[in-house]
mmCIF file of C-alpha atoms in Angstrom:
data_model
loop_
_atom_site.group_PDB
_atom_site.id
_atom_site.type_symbol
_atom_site.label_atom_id
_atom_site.label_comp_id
_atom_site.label_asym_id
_atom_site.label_seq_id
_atom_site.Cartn_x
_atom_site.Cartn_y
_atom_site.Cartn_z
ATOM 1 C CA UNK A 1 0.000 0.000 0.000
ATOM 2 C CA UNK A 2 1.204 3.154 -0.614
ATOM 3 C CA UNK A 3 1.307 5.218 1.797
ATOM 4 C CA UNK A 4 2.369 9.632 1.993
ATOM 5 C CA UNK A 5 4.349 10.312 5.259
ATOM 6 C CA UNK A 6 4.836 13.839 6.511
ATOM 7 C CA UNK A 7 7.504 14.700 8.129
ATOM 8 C CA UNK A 8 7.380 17.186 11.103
ATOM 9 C CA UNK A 9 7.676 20.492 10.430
ATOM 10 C CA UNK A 10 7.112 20.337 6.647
ATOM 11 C CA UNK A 11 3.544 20.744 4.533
ATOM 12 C CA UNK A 12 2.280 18.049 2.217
ATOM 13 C CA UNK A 13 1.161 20.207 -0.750
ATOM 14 C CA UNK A 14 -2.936 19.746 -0.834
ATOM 15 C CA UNK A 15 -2.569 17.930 -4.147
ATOM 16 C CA UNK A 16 -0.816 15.084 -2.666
ATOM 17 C CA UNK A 17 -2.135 15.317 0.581
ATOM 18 C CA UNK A 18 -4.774 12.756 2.317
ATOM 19 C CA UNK A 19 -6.410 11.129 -0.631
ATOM 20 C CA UNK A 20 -9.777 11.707 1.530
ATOM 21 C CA UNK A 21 -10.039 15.321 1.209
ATOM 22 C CA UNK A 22 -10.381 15.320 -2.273
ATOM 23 C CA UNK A 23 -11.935 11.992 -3.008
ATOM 24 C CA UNK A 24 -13.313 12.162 -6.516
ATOM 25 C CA UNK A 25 -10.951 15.179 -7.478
ATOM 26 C CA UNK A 26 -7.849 14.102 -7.391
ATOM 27 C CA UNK A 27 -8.315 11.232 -9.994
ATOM 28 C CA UNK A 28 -10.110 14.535 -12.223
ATOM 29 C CA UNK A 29 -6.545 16.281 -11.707
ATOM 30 C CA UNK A 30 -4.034 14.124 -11.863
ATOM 31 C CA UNK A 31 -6.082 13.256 -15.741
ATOM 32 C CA UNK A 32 -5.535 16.724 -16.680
ATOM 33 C CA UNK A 33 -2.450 18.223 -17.992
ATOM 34 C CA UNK A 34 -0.983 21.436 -15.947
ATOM 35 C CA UNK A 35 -1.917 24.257 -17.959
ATOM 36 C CA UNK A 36 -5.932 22.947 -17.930
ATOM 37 C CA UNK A 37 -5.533 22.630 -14.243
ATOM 38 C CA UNK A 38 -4.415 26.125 -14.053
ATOM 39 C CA UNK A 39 -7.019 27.318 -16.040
ATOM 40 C CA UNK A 40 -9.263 25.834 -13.527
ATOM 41 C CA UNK A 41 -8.137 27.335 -10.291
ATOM 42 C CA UNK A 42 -8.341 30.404 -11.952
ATOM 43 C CA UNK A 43 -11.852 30.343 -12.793
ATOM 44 C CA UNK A 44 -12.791 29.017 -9.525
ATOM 45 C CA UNK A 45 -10.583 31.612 -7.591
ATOM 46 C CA UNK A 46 -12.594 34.434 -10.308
ATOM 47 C CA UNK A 47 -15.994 32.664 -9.124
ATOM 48 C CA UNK A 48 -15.337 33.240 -5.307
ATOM 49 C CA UNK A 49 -14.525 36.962 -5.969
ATOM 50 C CA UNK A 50 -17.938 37.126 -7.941
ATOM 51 C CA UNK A 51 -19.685 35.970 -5.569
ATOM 52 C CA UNK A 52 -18.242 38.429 -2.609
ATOM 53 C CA UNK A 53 -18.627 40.997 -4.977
ATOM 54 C CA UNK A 54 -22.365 40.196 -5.525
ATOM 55 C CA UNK A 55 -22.656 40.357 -1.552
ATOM 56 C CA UNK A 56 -20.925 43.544 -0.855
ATOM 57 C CA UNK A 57 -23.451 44.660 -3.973
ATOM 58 C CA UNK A 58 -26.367 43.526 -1.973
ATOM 59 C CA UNK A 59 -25.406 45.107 0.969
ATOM 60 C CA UNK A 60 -24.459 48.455 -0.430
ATOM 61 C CA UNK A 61 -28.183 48.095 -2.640
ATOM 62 C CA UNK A 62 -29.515 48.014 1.076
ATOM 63 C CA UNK A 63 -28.472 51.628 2.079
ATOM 64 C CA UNK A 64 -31.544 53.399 3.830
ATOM 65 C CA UNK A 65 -30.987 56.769 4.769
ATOM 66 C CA UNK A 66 -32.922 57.422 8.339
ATOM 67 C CA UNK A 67 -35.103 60.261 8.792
ATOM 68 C CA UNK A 68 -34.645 62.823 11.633
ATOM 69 C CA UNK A 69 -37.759 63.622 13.873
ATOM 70 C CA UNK A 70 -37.419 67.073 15.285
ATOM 71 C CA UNK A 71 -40.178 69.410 14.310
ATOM 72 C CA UNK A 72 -38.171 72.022 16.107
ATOM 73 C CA UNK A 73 -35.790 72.451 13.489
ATOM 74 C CA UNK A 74 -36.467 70.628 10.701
ATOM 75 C CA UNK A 75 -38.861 71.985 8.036
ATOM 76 C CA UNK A 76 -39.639 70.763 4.884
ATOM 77 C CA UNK A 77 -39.261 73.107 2.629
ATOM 78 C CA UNK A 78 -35.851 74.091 3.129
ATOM 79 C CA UNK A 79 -33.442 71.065 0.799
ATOM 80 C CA UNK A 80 -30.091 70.685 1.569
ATOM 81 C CA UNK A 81 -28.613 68.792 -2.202
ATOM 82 C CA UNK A 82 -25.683 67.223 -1.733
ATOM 83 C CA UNK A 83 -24.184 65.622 -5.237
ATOM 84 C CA UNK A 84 -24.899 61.765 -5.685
ATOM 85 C CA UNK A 85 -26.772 62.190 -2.226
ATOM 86 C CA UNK A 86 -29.816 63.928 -3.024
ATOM 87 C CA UNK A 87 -31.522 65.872 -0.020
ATOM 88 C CA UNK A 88 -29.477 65.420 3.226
ATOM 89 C CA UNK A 89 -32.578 67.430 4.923
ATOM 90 C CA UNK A 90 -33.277 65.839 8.434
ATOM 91 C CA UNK A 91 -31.354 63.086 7.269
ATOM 92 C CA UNK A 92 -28.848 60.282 9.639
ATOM 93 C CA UNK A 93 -25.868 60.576 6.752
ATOM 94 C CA UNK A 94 -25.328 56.822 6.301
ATOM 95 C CA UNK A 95 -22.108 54.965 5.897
ATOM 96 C CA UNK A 96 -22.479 53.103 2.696
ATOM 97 C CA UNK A 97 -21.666 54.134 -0.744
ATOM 98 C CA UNK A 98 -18.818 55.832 1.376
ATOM 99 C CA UNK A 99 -21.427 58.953 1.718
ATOM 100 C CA UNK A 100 -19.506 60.275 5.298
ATOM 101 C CA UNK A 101 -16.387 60.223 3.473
ATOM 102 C CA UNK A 102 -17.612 61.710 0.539
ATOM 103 C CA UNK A 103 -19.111 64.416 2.624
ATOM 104 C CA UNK A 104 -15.965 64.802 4.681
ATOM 105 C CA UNK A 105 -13.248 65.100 2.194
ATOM 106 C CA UNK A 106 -14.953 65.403 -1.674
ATOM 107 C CA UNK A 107 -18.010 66.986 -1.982
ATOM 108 C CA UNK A 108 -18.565 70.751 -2.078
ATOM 109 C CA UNK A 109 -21.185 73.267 -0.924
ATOM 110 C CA UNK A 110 -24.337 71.983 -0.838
ATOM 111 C CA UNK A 111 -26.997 73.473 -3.075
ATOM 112 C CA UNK A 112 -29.732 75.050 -0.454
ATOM 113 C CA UNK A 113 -33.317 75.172 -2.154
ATOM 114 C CA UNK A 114 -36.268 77.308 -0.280
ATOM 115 C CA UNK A 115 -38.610 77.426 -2.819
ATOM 116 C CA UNK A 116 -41.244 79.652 -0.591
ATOM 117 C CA UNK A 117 -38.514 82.365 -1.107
ATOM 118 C CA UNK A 118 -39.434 85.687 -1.672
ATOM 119 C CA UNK A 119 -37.790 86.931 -5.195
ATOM 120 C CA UNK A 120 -37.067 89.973 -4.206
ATOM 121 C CA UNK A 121 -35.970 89.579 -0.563
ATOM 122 C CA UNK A 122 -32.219 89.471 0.232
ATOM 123 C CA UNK A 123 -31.748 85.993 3.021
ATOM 124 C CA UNK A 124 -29.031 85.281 5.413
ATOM 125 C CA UNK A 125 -28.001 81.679 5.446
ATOM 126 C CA UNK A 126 -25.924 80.106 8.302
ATOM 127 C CA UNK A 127 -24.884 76.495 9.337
ATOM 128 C CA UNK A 128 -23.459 75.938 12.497
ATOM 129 C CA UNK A 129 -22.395 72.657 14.470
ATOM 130 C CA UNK A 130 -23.538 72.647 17.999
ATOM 131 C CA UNK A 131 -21.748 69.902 19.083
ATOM 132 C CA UNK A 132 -18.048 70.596 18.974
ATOM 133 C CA UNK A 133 -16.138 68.904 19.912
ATOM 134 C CA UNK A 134 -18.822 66.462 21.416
ATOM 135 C CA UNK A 135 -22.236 66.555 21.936
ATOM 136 C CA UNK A 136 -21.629 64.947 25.940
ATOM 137 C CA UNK A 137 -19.218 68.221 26.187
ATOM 138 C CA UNK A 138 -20.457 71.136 23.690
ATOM 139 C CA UNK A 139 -17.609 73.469 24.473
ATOM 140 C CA UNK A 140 -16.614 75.197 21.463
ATOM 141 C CA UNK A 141 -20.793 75.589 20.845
ATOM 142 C CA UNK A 142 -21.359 76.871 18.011
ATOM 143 C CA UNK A 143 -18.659 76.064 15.185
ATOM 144 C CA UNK A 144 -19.483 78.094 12.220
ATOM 145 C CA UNK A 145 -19.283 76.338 8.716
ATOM 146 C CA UNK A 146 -20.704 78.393 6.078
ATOM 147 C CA UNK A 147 -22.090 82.027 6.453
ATOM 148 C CA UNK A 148 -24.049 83.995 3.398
ATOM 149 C CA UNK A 149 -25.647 87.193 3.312
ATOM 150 C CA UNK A 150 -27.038 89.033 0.407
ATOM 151 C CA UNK A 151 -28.676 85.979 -0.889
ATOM 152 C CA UNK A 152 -32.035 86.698 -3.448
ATOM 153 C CA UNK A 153 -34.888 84.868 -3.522
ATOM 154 C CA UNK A 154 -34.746 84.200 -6.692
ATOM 155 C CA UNK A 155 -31.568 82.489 -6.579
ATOM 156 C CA UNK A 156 -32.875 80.847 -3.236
ATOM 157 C CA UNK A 157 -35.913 79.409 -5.214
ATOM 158 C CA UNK A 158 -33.930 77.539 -7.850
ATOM 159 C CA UNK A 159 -31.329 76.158 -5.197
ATOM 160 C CA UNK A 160 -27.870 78.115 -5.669
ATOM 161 C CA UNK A 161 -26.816 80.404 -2.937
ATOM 162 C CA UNK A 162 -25.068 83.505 -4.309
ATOM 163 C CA UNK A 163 -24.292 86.659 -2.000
ATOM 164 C CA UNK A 164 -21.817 88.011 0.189
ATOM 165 C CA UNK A 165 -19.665 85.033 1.840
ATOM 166 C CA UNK A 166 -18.451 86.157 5.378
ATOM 167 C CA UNK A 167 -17.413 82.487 6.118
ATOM 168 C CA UNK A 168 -16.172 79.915 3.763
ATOM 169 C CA UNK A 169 -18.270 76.186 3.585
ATOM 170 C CA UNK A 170 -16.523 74.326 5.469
ATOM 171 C CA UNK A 171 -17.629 70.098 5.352
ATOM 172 C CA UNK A 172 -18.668 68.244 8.233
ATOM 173 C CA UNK A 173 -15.481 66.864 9.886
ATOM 174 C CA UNK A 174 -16.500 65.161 13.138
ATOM 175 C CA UNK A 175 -14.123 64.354 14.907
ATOM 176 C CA UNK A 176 -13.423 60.425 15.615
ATOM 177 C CA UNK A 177 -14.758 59.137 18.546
ATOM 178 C CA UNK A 178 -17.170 62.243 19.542
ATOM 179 C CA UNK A 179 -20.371 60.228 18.111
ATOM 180 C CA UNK A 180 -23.186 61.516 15.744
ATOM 181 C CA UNK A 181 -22.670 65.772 15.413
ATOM 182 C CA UNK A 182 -25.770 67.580 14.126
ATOM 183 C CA UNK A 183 -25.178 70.156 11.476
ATOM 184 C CA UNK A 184 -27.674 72.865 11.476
ATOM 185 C CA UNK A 185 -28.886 75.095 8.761
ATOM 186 C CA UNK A 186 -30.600 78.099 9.548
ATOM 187 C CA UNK A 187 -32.366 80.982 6.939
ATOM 188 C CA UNK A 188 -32.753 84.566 7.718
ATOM 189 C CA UNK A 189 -35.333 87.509 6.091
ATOM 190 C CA UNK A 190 -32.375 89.933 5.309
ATOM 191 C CA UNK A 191 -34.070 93.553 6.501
ATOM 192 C CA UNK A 192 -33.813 96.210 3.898
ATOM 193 C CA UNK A 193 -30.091 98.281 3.894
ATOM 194 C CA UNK A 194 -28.893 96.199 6.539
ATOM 195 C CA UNK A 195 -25.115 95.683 5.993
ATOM 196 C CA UNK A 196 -24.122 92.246 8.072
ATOM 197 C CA UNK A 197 -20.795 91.441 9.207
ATOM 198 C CA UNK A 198 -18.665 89.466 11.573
ATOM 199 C CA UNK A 199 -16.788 91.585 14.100
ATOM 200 C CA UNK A 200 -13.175 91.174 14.738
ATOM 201 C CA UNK A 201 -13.879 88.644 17.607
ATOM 202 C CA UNK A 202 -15.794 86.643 15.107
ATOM 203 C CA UNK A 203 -13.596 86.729 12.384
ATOM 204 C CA UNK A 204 -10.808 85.569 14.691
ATOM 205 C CA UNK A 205 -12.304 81.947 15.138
ATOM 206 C CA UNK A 206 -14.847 79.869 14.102
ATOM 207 C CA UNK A 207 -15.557 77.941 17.453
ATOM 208 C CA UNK A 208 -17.299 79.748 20.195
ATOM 209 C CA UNK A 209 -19.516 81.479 17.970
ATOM 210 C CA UNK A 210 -22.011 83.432 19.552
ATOM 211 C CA UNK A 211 -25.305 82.905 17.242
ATOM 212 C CA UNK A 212 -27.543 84.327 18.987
ATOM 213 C CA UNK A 213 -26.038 87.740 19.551
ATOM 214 C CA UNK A 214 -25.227 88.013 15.826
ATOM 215 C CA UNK A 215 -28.927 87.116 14.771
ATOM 216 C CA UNK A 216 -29.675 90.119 17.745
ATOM 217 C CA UNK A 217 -27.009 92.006 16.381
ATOM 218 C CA UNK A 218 -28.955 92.519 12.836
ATOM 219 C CA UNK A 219 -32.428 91.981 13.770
ATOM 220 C CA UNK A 220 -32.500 88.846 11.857
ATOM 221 C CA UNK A 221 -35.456 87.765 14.052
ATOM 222 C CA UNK A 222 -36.796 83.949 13.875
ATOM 223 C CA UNK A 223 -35.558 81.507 11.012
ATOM 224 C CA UNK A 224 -37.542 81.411 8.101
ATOM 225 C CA UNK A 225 -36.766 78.208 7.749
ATOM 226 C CA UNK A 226 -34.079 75.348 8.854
ATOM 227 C CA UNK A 227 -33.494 72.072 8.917
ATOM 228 C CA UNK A 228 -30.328 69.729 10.162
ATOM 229 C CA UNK A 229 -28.335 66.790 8.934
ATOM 230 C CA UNK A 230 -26.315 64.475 11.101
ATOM 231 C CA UNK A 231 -23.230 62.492 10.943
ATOM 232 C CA UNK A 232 -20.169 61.469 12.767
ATOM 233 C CA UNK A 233 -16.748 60.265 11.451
ATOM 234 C CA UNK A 234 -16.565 58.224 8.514
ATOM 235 C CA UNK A 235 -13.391 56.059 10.270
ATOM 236 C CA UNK A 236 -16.306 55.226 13.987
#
């Protein structure tokens, strides 16, 4: 009888290993010439990576984007577009299709639609993070991200926000390990020869921001409108 030994501390290569594990194959192999058998373990090895691929498919065909229920903040008629997103209004940004990341490091200013808009009203547009660094320790309350004045309502009604920028967009950037941060969009009536601007304080940082007092500061009165998105780090 012929028998395979192995000796200790060496491998048996799996084609001439224990004739048991591959009862029915081996005879299939050893008929084949090399080339043919190559051919084979190639198309099985492609086969596995179709079918992972299919599954990662399946899962990323699964996304569901959560709603946010807070009447206190978020209205309906004020869309935040983000590109390949679509509206992140009141919207948990999820993790698949890479959307935090995307978010975090590619995409641009979002295109902010308030179709209620008056045409000829000018509109102050603000978004602010109020939980920086953490929404357990709210610190640096509120982070400004993107301040617009001067906006018409005309350009507010079709979705692209042109006017005086006092602060740069800046993306959501949570940072890791601080949990879900909300990201809050808020728009303003602009009253009539009012010229808005940040003080030197303001314009010094973008943490600490007092909102309140500004919206004081110009009579801005109550929102119009606003809505919120949240997120946390695409690496959690």
């Amino acid at each position: 009888m012929n028998t395979a030994r192995q000796s200790p501390g060496k491998s048996v290569p799996f084609l001439l290993g224990n004739t048991s594990a591959v009862t029915g194959i081996r005879p299939l192999i050893f008929g084949m010439k090399w080339p043919l058998i190559l051919v084979l373990l190639i198309g099985l090895d492609a086969l596995s990576h179709q079918k992972l691929d299919a599954l990662m498919n399946d899962e990323e065909s699964m996304c569901v984007i959560e709603k946010i229920s807070d009447s206190s903040i978020c209205s309906d008629d004020l869309l935040v577009i983000y590109l390949d997103l679509g509206n992140a209004a009141c919207a948990i940004i999820p993790r698949c299709h890479q959307f935090r990341r995307l978010l975090s490091q590619e995409w641009g200013e979002p295109s902010v639609q308030f179709v209620q808009a008056e045409k000829a009203t000018n509109y102050v547009l603000i978004m602010v993070d109020p939980d920086a660094p953490s929404k357990e320790n709210p610190k640096y309350r509120f982070w400004r991200h993107w301040l617009v004045t001067n906006i018409l309502g005309k350009d507010l009604q079709a979705g692209v926000i042109q006017g005086t920028v006092l602060s740069e967009y800046r993306p959501p950037t949570p940072p890791s390990g601080t949990g879900y941060h909300r990201y809050q969009f808020f728009l303003y009536e602009q009253p009539d020869d009012n010229v808005i601007s940040l003080n030197k304080q303001e314009t010094k940082s973008f943490g600490c921001w007092d909102l309140d007092s500004f919206v004081s500061r110009f009579n801005l009165g109550s929102s119009v409108a606003s809505t919120q998105l949240m997120t946390q780090n695409f690496e959690d």
